[in-house]
mmCIF file of C-alpha atoms in Angstrom:
data_model
loop_
_atom_site.group_PDB
_atom_site.id
_atom_site.type_symbol
_atom_site.label_atom_id
_atom_site.label_comp_id
_atom_site.label_asym_id
_atom_site.label_seq_id
_atom_site.Cartn_x
_atom_site.Cartn_y
_atom_site.Cartn_z
ATOM 1 C CA MET A 18 138.074 17.968 261.920
ATOM 2 C CA PHE A 19 140.960 20.290 262.681
ATOM 3 C CA SER A 20 139.415 22.935 264.951
ATOM 4 C CA PHE A 21 139.929 26.681 265.202
ATOM 5 C CA VAL A 22 141.254 26.136 268.723
ATOM 6 C CA LYS A 23 143.996 23.868 267.404
ATOM 7 C CA LEU A 24 144.684 26.280 264.546
ATOM 8 C CA ALA A 25 145.082 29.121 267.010
ATOM 9 C CA LEU A 26 147.731 27.033 268.772
ATOM 10 C CA VAL A 27 149.503 26.041 265.566
ATOM 11 C CA ILE A 28 150.038 29.530 264.174
ATOM 12 C CA PRO A 29 152.038 30.918 267.119
ATOM 13 C CA LEU A 30 154.163 27.750 266.945
ATOM 14 C CA ALA A 31 154.945 28.677 263.368
ATOM 15 C CA LEU A 32 157.082 31.523 264.658
ATOM 16 C CA ASN A 33 159.454 29.021 266.246
ATOM 17 C CA VAL A 34 159.985 26.362 263.562
ATOM 18 C CA ARG A 35 162.418 28.103 261.229
ATOM 19 C CA ALA A 36 165.304 25.814 262.104
ATOM 20 C CA GLN A 37 167.394 24.128 259.449
ATOM 21 C CA ARG A 38 165.563 21.192 257.856
ATOM 22 C CA PRO A 39 167.714 18.085 257.346
ATOM 23 C CA ASP A 40 168.186 17.246 253.660
ATOM 24 C CA SER A 41 167.014 13.708 254.351
ATOM 25 C CA THR A 42 163.592 14.901 255.586
ATOM 26 C CA SER A 43 160.968 16.160 253.158
ATOM 27 C CA ILE A 44 159.399 19.593 253.575
ATOM 28 C CA CYS A 45 156.049 17.946 254.280
ATOM 29 C CA ASP A 46 157.346 15.575 256.947
ATOM 30 C CA TYR A 47 159.513 18.179 258.664
ATOM 31 C CA TYR A 48 156.816 20.812 259.083
ATOM 32 C CA THR A 49 154.126 18.296 259.983
ATOM 33 C CA THR A 50 156.277 17.240 262.917
ATOM 34 C CA ALA A 51 157.197 20.817 263.820
ATOM 35 C CA LEU A 52 153.616 22.109 263.805
ATOM 36 C CA LEU A 53 151.423 19.100 264.556
ATOM 37 C CA LYS A 54 153.865 16.825 266.445
ATOM 38 C CA ASP A 55 152.821 13.400 265.157
ATOM 39 C CA ASN A 56 153.963 12.746 261.605
ATOM 40 C CA ASN A 57 151.055 10.598 260.452
ATOM 41 C CA SER A 58 148.751 10.637 257.433
ATOM 42 C CA THR A 59 146.022 12.621 259.214
ATOM 43 C CA ASN A 60 148.393 15.388 260.263
ATOM 44 C CA GLN A 61 150.153 15.531 256.912
ATOM 45 C CA TYR A 62 146.797 15.973 255.184
ATOM 46 C CA THR A 63 145.862 18.598 257.771
ATOM 47 C CA LEU A 64 149.072 20.496 257.061
ATOM 48 C CA LEU A 65 148.308 20.520 253.327
ATOM 49 C CA THR A 66 144.740 21.630 254.049
ATOM 50 C CA LEU A 67 145.993 24.591 256.082
ATOM 51 C CA LEU A 68 148.619 25.568 253.510
ATOM 52 C CA VAL A 69 146.294 25.297 250.500
ATOM 53 C CA ASN A 70 143.285 26.980 252.129
ATOM 54 C CA THR A 71 145.443 29.885 253.274
ATOM 55 C CA ALA A 72 147.003 30.226 249.813
ATOM 56 C CA VAL A 73 143.533 30.269 248.240
ATOM 57 C CA ILE A 74 141.680 32.720 250.526
ATOM 58 C CA GLY A 75 144.466 34.359 252.515
ATOM 59 C CA ASN A 76 144.969 34.498 256.293
ATOM 60 C CA TYR A 77 141.741 33.411 257.936
ATOM 61 C CA THR A 78 142.374 32.777 261.602
ATOM 62 C CA SER A 79 141.082 35.229 264.213
ATOM 63 C CA ASN A 80 144.405 34.815 266.036
ATOM 64 C CA PRO A 81 146.944 36.195 263.535
ATOM 65 C CA GLY A 82 150.053 34.826 265.276
ATOM 66 C CA SER A 83 152.147 35.041 262.127
ATOM 67 C CA MET A 84 152.524 38.542 260.767
ATOM 68 C CA VAL A 85 153.131 37.229 257.247
ATOM 69 C CA ALA A 86 150.222 38.588 255.217
ATOM 70 C CA VAL A 87 148.732 36.277 252.596
ATOM 71 C CA PRO A 88 146.341 38.191 250.286
ATOM 72 C CA GLY A 89 145.160 34.929 248.701
ATOM 73 C CA ILE A 90 144.686 33.584 245.194
ATOM 74 C CA LEU A 91 141.025 34.666 245.263
ATOM 75 C CA ASN A 92 141.865 38.265 246.118
ATOM 76 C CA PRO A 93 140.511 40.184 243.078
ATOM 77 C CA ASN A 94 142.944 43.044 243.694
ATOM 78 C CA GLY A 95 146.241 41.222 243.317
ATOM 79 C CA THR A 96 149.308 42.882 241.828
ATOM 80 C CA VAL A 97 152.669 41.711 240.484
ATOM 81 C CA ASP A 98 155.254 44.369 239.648
ATOM 82 C CA GLY A 99 152.512 46.953 239.313
ATOM 83 C CA LYS A 100 150.332 44.762 237.083
ATOM 84 C CA LYS A 101 146.811 44.026 238.269
ATOM 85 C CA VAL A 102 145.954 40.353 238.706
ATOM 86 C CA ASN A 103 142.479 38.906 239.239
ATOM 87 C CA LEU A 104 142.289 35.106 239.098
ATOM 88 C CA VAL A 105 138.709 34.868 240.376
ATOM 89 C CA PRO A 106 137.049 34.572 236.915
ATOM 90 C CA TYR A 107 138.983 31.348 236.253
ATOM 91 C CA PHE A 108 137.426 29.845 239.388
ATOM 92 C CA SER A 109 133.934 31.353 239.330
ATOM 93 C CA GLY A 110 132.907 30.168 235.871
ATOM 94 C CA ALA A 111 132.906 33.701 234.451
ATOM 95 C CA LEU A 112 135.281 32.489 231.720
ATOM 96 C CA SER A 113 135.135 29.454 229.462
ATOM 97 C CA SER A 114 138.584 28.419 230.597
ATOM 98 C CA SER A 115 138.314 24.937 232.110
ATOM 99 C CA ASN A 116 139.277 21.890 230.061
ATOM 100 C CA VAL A 117 136.378 19.442 229.972
ATOM 101 C CA ASN A 118 136.883 16.679 227.404
ATOM 102 C CA ASP A 119 139.315 18.981 225.567
ATOM 103 C CA VAL A 120 136.685 21.702 225.194
ATOM 104 C CA ALA A 121 137.003 25.162 226.768
ATOM 105 C CA THR A 122 134.134 25.188 229.259
ATOM 106 C CA ALA A 123 132.776 27.460 231.968
ATOM 107 C CA VAL A 124 132.965 25.640 235.294
ATOM 108 C CA ASN A 125 132.118 27.160 238.659
ATOM 109 C CA TRP A 126 134.797 25.784 240.981
ATOM 110 C CA LEU A 127 133.397 27.753 243.928
ATOM 111 C CA ASP A 128 129.989 26.136 243.954
ATOM 112 C CA ASP A 129 129.894 24.737 247.480
ATOM 113 C CA GLY A 130 130.323 27.517 250.000
ATOM 114 C CA GLY A 131 133.160 29.569 248.554
ATOM 115 C CA ALA A 132 135.489 30.783 251.291
ATOM 116 C CA ALA A 133 133.294 29.833 254.264
ATOM 117 C CA PRO A 134 134.179 26.111 254.481
ATOM 118 C CA LEU A 135 137.853 26.868 253.814
ATOM 119 C CA MET A 136 137.811 29.146 256.845
ATOM 120 C CA ALA A 137 136.555 26.115 258.794
ATOM 121 C CA ASN A 138 139.535 24.069 257.508
ATOM 122 C CA LYS A 139 137.405 22.124 255.021
ATOM 123 C CA PRO A 140 137.467 21.956 251.216
ATOM 124 C CA ALA A 141 133.728 22.534 250.745
ATOM 125 C CA ASN A 142 130.392 22.173 252.495
ATOM 126 C CA GLY A 143 129.709 18.825 250.818
ATOM 127 C CA THR A 144 131.619 16.112 248.987
ATOM 128 C CA SER A 145 130.042 16.024 245.522
ATOM 129 C CA SER A 146 130.785 19.492 244.178
ATOM 130 C CA ASN A 147 133.323 21.032 241.821
ATOM 131 C CA GLN A 148 134.768 22.915 244.785
ATOM 132 C CA TYR A 149 135.309 19.722 246.771
ATOM 133 C CA THR A 150 137.033 18.122 243.782
ATOM 134 C CA LEU A 151 139.300 21.120 243.193
ATOM 135 C CA LEU A 152 140.415 21.593 246.788
ATOM 136 C CA THR A 153 140.952 17.924 247.596
ATOM 137 C CA HIS A 154 142.928 17.536 244.376
ATOM 138 C CA LEU A 155 145.089 20.462 245.450
ATOM 139 C CA TYR A 156 145.701 18.929 248.883
ATOM 140 C CA SER A 157 146.792 15.636 247.372
ATOM 141 C CA TYR A 158 148.750 17.154 244.485
ATOM 142 C CA PHE A 159 150.852 19.380 246.704
ATOM 143 C CA GLY A 160 151.263 16.525 249.155
ATOM 144 C CA GLY A 161 152.783 14.395 246.431
ATOM 145 C CA ALA A 162 154.923 17.265 245.153
ATOM 146 C CA LEU A 163 156.249 18.153 248.623
ATOM 147 C CA GLY A 164 157.280 14.620 249.484
ATOM 148 C CA CYS A 165 154.697 13.646 252.106
ATOM 149 C CA THR A 166 155.732 10.123 253.069
ATOM 150 C CA GLN A 167 152.140 9.255 254.038
ATOM 151 C CA TYR A 168 150.794 10.357 250.652
ATOM 152 C CA GLY A 169 148.446 7.690 249.284
ATOM 153 C CA LYS A 170 148.197 5.938 252.636
ATOM 154 C CA ASP A 171 145.428 5.697 255.206
ATOM 155 C CA LYS A 172 143.982 9.214 255.686
ATOM 156 C CA PHE A 173 145.955 10.879 252.883
ATOM 157 C CA PRO A 174 144.342 10.037 249.515
ATOM 158 C CA ALA A 175 146.557 9.967 246.428
ATOM 159 C CA TYR A 176 146.038 12.512 243.673
ATOM 160 C CA SER A 177 143.592 11.208 241.064
ATOM 161 C CA GLY A 178 143.463 14.084 238.598
ATOM 162 C CA SER A 179 145.228 14.743 235.316
ATOM 163 C CA GLY A 180 148.973 14.209 235.248
ATOM 164 C CA SER A 181 149.433 17.143 232.844
ATOM 165 C CA GLN A 182 148.838 20.527 234.380
ATOM 166 C CA TYR A 183 149.264 22.030 230.921
ATOM 167 C CA SER A 184 146.215 20.046 229.823
ATOM 168 C CA VAL A 185 144.249 21.253 232.854
ATOM 169 C CA HIS A 186 145.151 24.924 232.255
ATOM 170 C CA LYS A 187 145.569 25.071 228.448
ATOM 171 C CA TYR A 188 142.427 27.156 227.866
ATOM 172 C CA MET A 189 143.265 29.750 230.518
ATOM 173 C CA ALA A 190 146.072 31.510 228.575
ATOM 174 C CA LEU A 191 147.793 32.463 231.813
ATOM 175 C CA SER A 192 150.308 35.304 231.809
ATOM 176 C CA ASN A 193 153.578 35.562 233.685
ATOM 177 C CA ALA A 194 152.006 37.922 236.232
ATOM 178 C CA GLU A 195 149.073 35.562 236.853
ATOM 179 C CA VAL A 196 151.235 32.484 237.383
ATOM 180 C CA THR A 197 153.727 34.469 239.471
ATOM 181 C CA TYR A 198 150.896 35.716 241.683
ATOM 182 C CA PHE A 199 149.586 32.181 242.200
ATOM 183 C CA ILE A 200 153.030 30.834 243.108
ATOM 184 C CA THR A 201 153.696 33.793 245.400
ATOM 185 C CA GLN A 202 150.534 33.051 247.392
ATOM 186 C CA VAL A 203 151.673 29.462 247.914
ATOM 187 C CA GLY A 204 155.041 30.716 249.163
ATOM 188 C CA LEU A 205 153.481 33.301 251.470
ATOM 189 C CA SER A 206 151.116 30.695 252.879
ATOM 190 C CA ALA A 207 154.032 28.399 253.649
ATOM 191 C CA LYS A 208 155.968 31.259 255.240
ATOM 192 C CA SER A 209 152.980 32.215 257.391
ATOM 193 C CA PHE A 210 153.188 28.772 258.997
ATOM 194 C CA GLY A 211 156.874 29.098 259.765
ATOM 195 C CA VAL A 212 158.437 27.466 256.717
ATOM 196 C CA SER A 213 161.997 28.755 256.429
ATOM 197 C CA ASP A 214 163.082 31.198 253.763
ATOM 198 C CA ALA A 215 165.294 28.513 252.234
ATOM 199 C CA ASP A 216 162.391 26.059 251.970
ATOM 200 C CA VAL A 217 160.001 28.734 250.661
ATOM 201 C CA THR A 218 162.569 29.520 247.971
ATOM 202 C CA SER A 219 162.916 25.819 247.199
ATOM 203 C CA VAL A 220 159.161 25.393 246.784
ATOM 204 C CA GLY A 221 158.898 28.569 244.715
ATOM 205 C CA SER A 222 161.701 27.419 242.422
ATOM 206 C CA LEU A 223 160.064 24.005 242.008
ATOM 207 C CA LEU A 224 156.742 25.570 241.042
ATOM 208 C CA THR A 225 158.278 28.200 238.763
ATOM 209 C CA ASN A 226 160.574 25.785 236.957
ATOM 210 C CA THR A 227 157.824 23.209 236.526
ATOM 211 C CA PHE A 228 154.803 25.371 235.727
ATOM 212 C CA GLY A 229 155.969 28.946 235.179
ATOM 213 C CA GLN A 230 157.906 28.650 231.914
ATOM 214 C CA ARG A 231 156.608 28.308 228.365
ATOM 215 C CA CYS A 232 157.222 25.207 226.298
ATOM 216 C CA ALA A 233 158.844 23.145 229.063
ATOM 217 C CA LYS A 234 159.707 19.540 228.263
ATOM 218 C CA PRO A 235 157.537 16.815 229.807
ATOM 219 C CA ALA A 236 158.373 16.302 233.464
ATOM 220 C CA PRO A 237 157.055 14.236 236.382
ATOM 221 C CA VAL A 238 155.401 15.811 239.407
ATOM 222 C CA ILE A 239 153.428 12.885 240.789
ATOM 223 C CA PRO A 240 155.879 9.994 240.306
ATOM 224 C CA ASP A 241 153.403 7.316 239.223
ATOM 225 C CA GLN A 242 151.986 9.599 236.502
ATOM 226 C CA GLY A 243 155.300 9.809 234.646
ATOM 227 C CA ASN A 244 156.536 12.610 232.395
ATOM 228 C CA GLN A 245 153.797 15.040 231.372
ATOM 229 C CA LEU A 246 153.555 18.494 229.824
ATOM 230 C CA GLN A 247 153.346 20.836 232.825
ATOM 231 C CA SER A 248 153.686 24.445 231.611
ATOM 232 C CA ILE A 249 150.689 26.532 232.673
ATOM 233 C CA CYS A 250 152.312 29.883 231.851
ATOM 234 C CA THR A 251 151.620 30.008 228.121
ATOM 235 C CA GLU A 252 151.344 33.670 227.146
ATOM 236 C CA ASN A 253 154.200 35.284 225.209
ATOM 237 C CA ASP A 254 155.398 37.211 228.265
ATOM 238 C CA CYS A 255 156.177 33.946 230.074
ATOM 239 C CA PRO A 256 159.885 33.044 230.115
ATOM 240 C CA GLN A 257 160.708 30.179 227.787
ATOM 241 C CA ALA A 258 162.159 27.054 229.372
ATOM 242 C CA ASP A 259 165.714 26.104 228.452
ATOM 243 C CA GLY A 260 165.584 23.410 225.806
ATOM 244 C CA GLY A 261 161.817 23.740 225.615
ATOM 245 C CA ASP A 262 159.757 22.392 222.745
ATOM 246 C CA CYS A 263 156.981 24.817 221.817
ATOM 247 C CA SER A 264 155.708 22.466 219.099
ATOM 248 C CA ALA A 265 154.377 20.188 221.848
ATOM 249 C CA TYR A 266 152.000 22.935 222.973
ATOM 250 C CA ALA A 267 148.911 24.192 221.153
ATOM 251 C CA ALA A 268 148.417 27.773 220.038
ATOM 252 C CA VAL A 269 147.244 30.046 222.836
ATOM 253 C CA ASN A 270 143.674 31.344 222.597
ATOM 254 C CA GLU A 271 142.291 33.831 225.093
ATOM 255 C CA PRO A 272 139.344 32.513 227.134
ATOM 256 C CA VAL A 273 136.014 34.135 226.343
ATOM 257 C CA SER A 274 133.541 35.519 228.820
ATOM 258 C CA SER A 275 130.849 32.999 229.625
ATOM 259 C CA THR A 276 127.176 33.828 229.294
ATOM 260 C CA ALA A 277 125.919 30.250 229.523
ATOM 261 C CA THR A 278 125.384 28.228 232.662
ATOM 262 C CA ALA A 279 128.607 26.954 234.122
ATOM 263 C CA THR A 280 128.832 23.187 233.885
ATOM 264 C CA SER A 281 130.060 20.380 236.051
ATOM 265 C CA PRO A 282 132.740 18.025 234.743
ATOM 266 C CA ALA A 283 131.277 15.172 236.767
ATOM 267 C CA ASN A 284 131.044 11.711 235.247
ATOM 268 C CA GLN A 285 132.912 12.700 232.080
ATOM 269 C CA ALA A 286 135.628 10.137 231.608
ATOM 270 C CA SER A 287 138.206 12.347 229.920
ATOM 271 C CA SER A 288 137.626 15.409 232.050
ATOM 272 C CA THR A 289 140.832 16.841 233.455
ATOM 273 C CA SER A 290 139.188 17.786 236.733
ATOM 274 C CA GLY A 291 137.532 14.560 237.859
ATOM 275 C CA GLY A 292 134.404 14.382 239.996
ATOM 276 C CA GLY A 293 131.865 16.954 241.067
ATOM 277 C CA SER A 294 128.175 17.130 240.389
ATOM 278 C CA SER A 295 126.933 20.640 241.101
ATOM 279 C CA SER A 296 126.479 23.379 238.566
ATOM 280 C CA GLY A 297 125.529 27.007 238.762
ATOM 281 C CA SER A 298 125.517 30.310 236.955
ATOM 282 C CA PRO A 299 129.020 31.483 236.100
ATOM 283 C CA ASN A 300 128.039 35.058 236.868
ATOM 284 C CA ALA A 301 126.412 34.321 240.200
ATOM 285 C CA ALA A 302 127.945 36.059 243.180
ATOM 286 C CA VAL A 303 130.774 34.036 244.637
ATOM 287 C CA GLU A 304 130.679 33.823 248.406
ATOM 288 C CA ILE A 305 134.051 35.199 249.454
ATOM 289 C CA LYS A 306 133.411 36.277 252.992
ATOM 290 C CA PRO A 307 135.548 39.074 254.455
ATOM 291 C CA LEU A 308 138.316 38.091 256.812
ATOM 292 C CA SER A 309 138.047 38.896 260.497
ATOM 293 C CA ILE A 310 139.238 42.268 261.727
ATOM 294 C CA PHE A 311 142.260 40.562 263.253
ATOM 295 C CA SER A 312 143.248 39.048 259.928
ATOM 296 C CA LEU A 313 142.753 42.383 258.207
ATOM 297 C CA LEU A 314 145.059 43.985 260.733
ATOM 298 C CA ALA A 315 147.559 41.211 260.105
ATOM 299 C CA THR A 316 147.556 41.914 256.382
ATOM 300 C CA MET A 317 148.415 45.535 257.163
ATOM 301 C CA LEU A 318 151.344 44.558 259.371
ATOM 302 C CA VAL A 319 153.497 42.683 256.916
ATOM 303 C CA ALA A 320 156.684 41.380 258.460
ATOM 304 C CA CYS A 321 159.177 39.506 256.334
ATOM 305 C CA LEU A 322 160.376 37.061 258.961
#
């Protein structure tokens, strides 16, 4: 496991890796080498674990190193252009917003430790939960999207979820502010580890153009999954993609508050989320532990490097 000691060494190194990346080297490969030295499958997967976990829960090391503050996707007090954003209900099972067998379903995706295992550089406490499925899918998905050359090899499992992110998110009715907030957290996470402004912009543009526009034409993200509908920004305030085909997308229905027990999509063949076997109350308290005092100080000392 990637230890806190190693993480404490990696983050200060992030301040020194903002050199120009060669066009012939993928973002994943370049920053794996810059931060973790050996560009192998284990280190590439570690890099994606660090980037995704930080995007999800915000800065979590006790040695801030980078002064780039990452509030985190699970921060209930997010804002975009003055608009309040709270994505937690989509993850906690408080809304019937997950697509399970093409039915809007309440699923608790934080059912195996919440933030605590992420702060230990893990996806979850165990390996059979919704949370484990979600986080490991994110590691692999972003690894494929960012051009990790060890993706699908040895210690870097290939993405095994749905090829259509529209299908995954169709019952969430996400707004422009919500999708923008999500993408911004990914960019801030990358920047906190020393990814250059040019590469952060490149990643942000990729995510926005692929997922952040209504009615976008089918496009590939994971090469072997082919062209798929990818728009997750479906509300009317989302910008419409050039040449988009809105007839390919279903009418948008707002997710309803869940009062039933959140389910697990495990062992359901057409589920968009894959494995996972734990279930829990959608309104149960989600364990989002506070960051250390050092990380809180870091979030107050934002520096746009």
